[in-house]
Short mmCIF file of C-alpha atoms in Angstrom, two decimals:
data_model
loop_
_atom_site.label_atom_id
_atom_site.label_comp_id
_atom_site.label_asym_id
_atom_site.label_seq_id
_atom_site.Cartn_x
_atom_site.Cartn_y
_atom_site.Cartn_z
CA ASP A 26 2.78 -12.12 12.37
CA GLN A 27 4.55 -9.26 10.63
CA GLN A 28 5.98 -10.84 7.49
CA VAL A 29 7.49 -7.61 6.21
CA LYS A 30 9.34 -5.37 8.61
CA GLN A 31 10.94 -1.99 8.44
CA ASN A 32 12.83 -1.65 11.68
CA SER A 33 13.66 2.03 11.37
CA PRO A 34 10.56 4.16 11.93
CA SER A 35 12.42 7.29 10.90
CA LEU A 36 15.53 8.45 9.06
CA SER A 37 17.04 11.89 8.71
CA VAL A 38 19.48 12.67 5.89
CA GLN A 39 21.09 15.79 4.57
CA GLU A 40 20.24 17.02 1.11
CA GLY A 41 22.62 15.59 -1.50
CA ARG A 42 23.58 12.61 0.62
CA ILE A 43 22.45 9.02 0.22
CA SER A 44 19.32 7.72 1.92
CA ILE A 45 19.23 4.01 2.68
CA LEU A 46 15.95 2.46 3.73
CA ASN A 47 15.89 -1.13 4.88
CA CYS A 48 13.30 -3.89 4.81
CA ASP A 49 13.30 -7.47 6.06
CA TYR A 50 10.88 -10.25 5.27
CA THR A 51 10.20 -13.75 6.48
CA ASN A 52 8.16 -15.42 3.74
CA SER A 53 10.33 -17.02 1.06
CA MET A 54 7.28 -17.33 -1.22
CA PHE A 55 7.23 -13.59 -1.98
CA ASP A 56 8.14 -13.17 -5.65
CA TYR A 57 8.28 -9.38 -6.05
CA PHE A 58 9.18 -6.53 -3.77
CA LEU A 59 7.98 -2.99 -4.31
CA TRP A 60 8.76 0.35 -2.74
CA TYR A 61 6.11 3.01 -2.35
CA LYS A 62 6.25 6.61 -1.20
CA LYS A 63 3.32 7.98 0.76
CA TYR A 64 2.17 11.33 2.05
CA PRO A 65 -0.48 11.66 4.80
CA ALA A 66 -4.06 11.29 3.57
CA GLU A 67 -2.92 10.19 0.11
CA GLY A 68 -2.57 6.85 -1.61
CA PRO A 69 0.89 5.29 -2.03
CA THR A 70 2.94 6.18 -5.10
CA PHE A 71 5.04 3.48 -6.74
CA LEU A 72 8.78 4.05 -6.88
CA ILE A 73 10.60 0.89 -7.93
CA SER A 74 10.35 -2.87 -7.69
CA ILE A 75 12.52 -5.94 -7.92
CA SER A 76 11.86 -9.54 -8.80
CA SER A 77 12.97 -12.17 -6.33
CA ILE A 78 15.26 -13.63 -9.00
CA LYS A 79 17.31 -10.45 -9.26
CA ASP A 80 19.61 -8.73 -6.81
CA LYS A 81 19.55 -5.17 -8.08
CA ASN A 82 17.30 -2.82 -9.97
CA GLU A 83 18.01 0.80 -10.73
CA ASP A 84 15.82 3.65 -11.93
CA GLY A 85 17.28 7.12 -11.88
CA ARG A 86 18.07 8.15 -8.33
CA PHE A 87 16.49 4.99 -6.92
CA THR A 88 18.22 1.63 -6.58
CA VAL A 89 16.83 -1.41 -4.83
CA PHE A 90 19.08 -4.22 -3.65
CA LEU A 91 17.82 -7.66 -2.73
CA ASN A 92 19.72 -10.16 -0.59
CA LYS A 93 17.55 -13.24 -0.84
CA SER A 94 19.63 -15.38 1.48
CA ALA A 95 19.31 -12.80 4.22
CA LYS A 96 15.69 -11.99 3.29
CA HIS A 97 16.64 -8.35 3.21
CA LEU A 98 16.20 -5.53 0.75
CA SER A 99 17.16 -1.90 0.74
CA LEU A 100 16.23 1.21 -1.19
CA HIS A 101 18.98 3.68 -1.96
CA ILE A 102 18.13 7.23 -2.93
CA VAL A 103 21.00 9.33 -4.20
CA PRO A 104 21.25 12.24 -4.16
CA SER A 105 18.51 12.83 -1.62
CA GLN A 106 16.30 15.86 -2.18
CA PRO A 107 13.93 17.72 0.18
CA GLY A 108 11.02 16.55 -1.98
CA ASP A 109 11.89 12.98 -1.04
CA SER A 110 10.66 13.61 2.50
CA ALA A 111 7.75 11.21 3.01
CA VAL A 112 6.92 7.82 4.46
CA TYR A 113 8.41 4.93 2.49
CA PHE A 114 6.77 1.52 2.50
CA CYS A 115 8.30 -1.73 1.44
CA ALA A 116 5.74 -4.20 0.07
CA ALA A 117 5.97 -7.83 -0.96
CA ARG A 118 3.81 -9.66 -3.47
CA GLY A 119 2.67 -13.25 -3.14
CA GLY A 120 2.71 -15.45 -0.09
CA ALA A 121 -0.38 -17.31 1.09
CA GLY A 122 -3.18 -17.11 -1.46
CA GLY A 123 -0.88 -15.67 -4.09
CA GLY A 124 -2.17 -13.20 -6.64
CA ASN A 125 -1.32 -9.53 -6.71
CA LYS A 126 -2.11 -8.69 -3.11
CA LEU A 127 0.65 -6.92 -1.25
CA THR A 128 1.97 -7.26 2.27
CA PHE A 129 3.29 -3.95 3.51
CA GLY A 130 5.99 -3.11 6.01
CA THR A 131 5.40 -0.61 8.78
CA GLY A 132 7.02 2.26 6.93
CA THR A 133 10.00 4.56 7.45
CA GLN A 134 9.58 8.31 7.72
CA LEU A 135 12.35 9.93 5.69
CA LYS A 136 13.25 13.53 6.32
CA VAL A 137 15.70 15.19 3.97
CA GLU A 138 17.12 18.32 5.53
CA LEU A 139 18.65 21.29 3.79
CA GLY B 106 -0.74 3.74 -16.86
CA ALA B 107 -3.62 2.47 -14.78
CA VAL B 108 -5.64 5.18 -13.04
CA VAL B 109 -7.79 4.52 -10.00
CA SER B 110 -10.26 7.10 -8.76
CA GLN B 111 -11.51 6.85 -5.17
CA HIS B 112 -14.34 8.83 -3.59
CA PRO B 113 -15.02 10.42 -1.23
CA SER B 114 -11.64 11.63 -0.03
CA ARG B 115 -12.97 12.18 3.45
CA VAL B 116 -16.23 11.53 5.23
CA ILE B 117 -17.56 12.09 8.71
CA CYS B 118 -20.52 10.02 9.83
CA LYS B 119 -22.45 9.32 12.98
CA SER B 120 -22.18 6.07 14.88
CA GLY B 121 -24.61 3.48 13.61
CA THR B 122 -24.82 4.79 10.08
CA SER B 123 -23.34 3.25 6.94
CA VAL B 124 -20.81 4.75 4.59
CA LYS B 125 -20.05 3.75 1.02
CA ILE B 126 -16.64 4.26 -0.56
CA GLU B 127 -16.26 3.97 -4.33
CA CYS B 128 -13.22 2.92 -6.31
CA ARG B 129 -13.28 3.29 -10.09
CA SER B 130 -10.81 2.12 -12.68
CA LEU B 131 -10.69 4.89 -15.26
CA ASP B 132 -8.62 3.46 -18.09
CA PHE B 133 -8.61 -0.29 -17.57
CA GLN B 134 -10.96 -3.09 -16.73
CA ALA B 135 -10.49 -4.37 -13.21
CA THR B 136 -11.49 -7.95 -12.60
CA THR B 137 -9.88 -7.67 -9.18
CA MET B 138 -9.55 -4.79 -6.75
CA PHE B 139 -7.91 -4.73 -3.33
CA TRP B 140 -9.09 -2.85 -0.26
CA TYR B 141 -6.58 -1.77 2.37
CA ARG B 142 -6.90 -0.03 5.69
CA GLN B 143 -4.33 2.11 7.46
CA PHE B 144 -4.45 3.23 11.08
CA PRO B 145 -2.40 6.29 12.05
CA LYS B 146 1.34 5.69 11.85
CA GLN B 147 0.80 2.05 10.97
CA SER B 148 1.12 -0.18 7.96
CA LEU B 149 -1.42 -0.70 5.21
CA MET B 150 -3.33 -3.87 5.96
CA LEU B 151 -5.16 -5.79 3.27
CA MET B 152 -8.81 -6.19 4.19
CA ALA B 153 -10.26 -7.97 1.19
CA THR B 154 -10.01 -8.73 -2.48
CA SER B 155 -13.04 -7.87 -4.56
CA ASN B 156 -13.76 -9.97 -7.61
CA GLU B 157 -15.95 -8.77 -10.45
CA GLY B 158 -19.17 -10.74 -10.58
CA SER B 159 -18.44 -12.92 -7.58
CA LYS B 160 -17.98 -12.78 -3.84
CA ALA B 161 -15.13 -10.90 -2.25
CA THR B 162 -12.36 -12.73 -0.45
CA TYR B 163 -11.78 -11.40 3.06
CA GLU B 164 -8.58 -11.57 5.04
CA GLN B 165 -8.58 -13.30 8.38
CA GLY B 166 -10.13 -11.21 11.11
CA VAL B 167 -12.09 -8.90 8.80
CA GLU B 168 -15.84 -8.97 9.41
CA LYS B 169 -17.66 -9.68 6.16
CA ASP B 170 -20.97 -8.36 7.41
CA LYS B 171 -19.44 -5.11 8.55
CA PHE B 172 -17.35 -4.37 5.48
CA LEU B 173 -19.54 -5.12 2.50
CA ILE B 174 -17.79 -5.24 -0.83
CA ASN B 175 -19.52 -5.11 -4.18
CA HIS B 176 -17.78 -5.41 -7.53
CA ALA B 177 -20.66 -5.43 -9.97
CA SER B 178 -18.82 -4.09 -12.99
CA LEU B 179 -15.33 -4.09 -14.43
CA THR B 180 -14.85 -0.45 -13.52
CA LEU B 181 -16.39 -0.10 -10.07
CA SER B 182 -15.77 -1.67 -6.69
CA THR B 183 -17.42 -0.36 -3.54
CA LEU B 184 -16.74 -0.82 0.15
CA THR B 185 -19.60 -0.15 2.55
CA VAL B 186 -18.84 0.21 6.22
CA THR B 187 -22.07 -0.79 7.90
CA SER B 188 -23.22 0.33 11.35
CA ALA B 189 -20.04 2.32 11.73
CA HIS B 190 -18.43 2.80 15.12
CA PRO B 191 -15.63 5.13 16.21
CA GLU B 192 -13.13 2.26 16.06
CA ASP B 193 -13.84 2.01 12.32
CA SER B 194 -12.31 5.45 11.88
CA SER B 195 -9.36 4.88 9.61
CA PHE B 196 -7.87 5.55 6.18
CA TYR B 197 -9.24 3.21 3.52
CA ILE B 198 -7.43 2.75 0.22
CA CYS B 199 -8.28 0.71 -2.85
CA SER B 200 -5.88 -0.69 -5.40
CA GLY B 201 -6.25 -2.14 -8.86
CA GLY B 202 -4.41 -2.41 -12.12
CA GLY B 203 -0.74 -2.16 -12.84
CA THR B 204 1.97 -4.78 -12.71
CA ALA B 205 4.74 -5.82 -10.34
CA ASN B 206 7.35 -4.28 -12.65
CA TYR B 207 5.63 -0.93 -13.06
CA GLY B 208 3.76 -0.84 -9.79
CA TYR B 209 0.22 -1.49 -8.68
CA THR B 210 -1.98 1.57 -8.69
CA PHE B 211 -3.67 2.91 -5.60
CA GLY B 212 -6.57 5.27 -5.14
CA SER B 213 -6.10 8.50 -3.24
CA GLY B 214 -7.70 7.06 -0.12
CA THR B 215 -10.71 7.88 2.05
CA ARG B 216 -10.39 9.27 5.54
CA LEU B 217 -13.36 7.98 7.53
CA THR B 218 -14.18 9.56 10.86
CA VAL B 219 -17.02 8.11 12.90
CA VAL B 220 -18.35 10.38 15.63
#
């Protein structure tokens, strides 16, 4: 049962344009959502998060939007840069058992082209 | 911020042997650490939660006797893959420290290859 889903396995965007990465979830008990960037053979790097009681959080080039009624969130990166090319994971905190354990989505490979 | 150091970064072992992976919290005391596993091109899956001074909590489907977790101090959690088989080959990552607002910290991961 995949509680967090990223339906786009890959995304290609031109440098300077906006990248939009999407994530859907099924468990209404999740209380925080986090986005991580990951390179092969490395641990994930935190980008931005949002509480389930908010609908938007912004940090520099990164903005996360949460639509709780639709159980959907998205990460916007603008402007996109070649260095943003990586796999992006959406993660949700909470659910069964609670605590700080995270449930990860399947990831989206972002490629920012020159 | 919280820093997590994970070693080794990669290890190759023979079938039937055991491998220990260490995860250290460098600048904070970790009462809880999380161990994840990632297969190629797949998601990170939580395997278990290690608790300092007590037994680890395993996720459904994870074999406790195969993946031994020890969290004997506030700065060290270890994962031992016992009697390793080729299907145990994977990328193992630990996590500890941090917050939801500023992000939970992950180690750099361990690439395990069982031959």
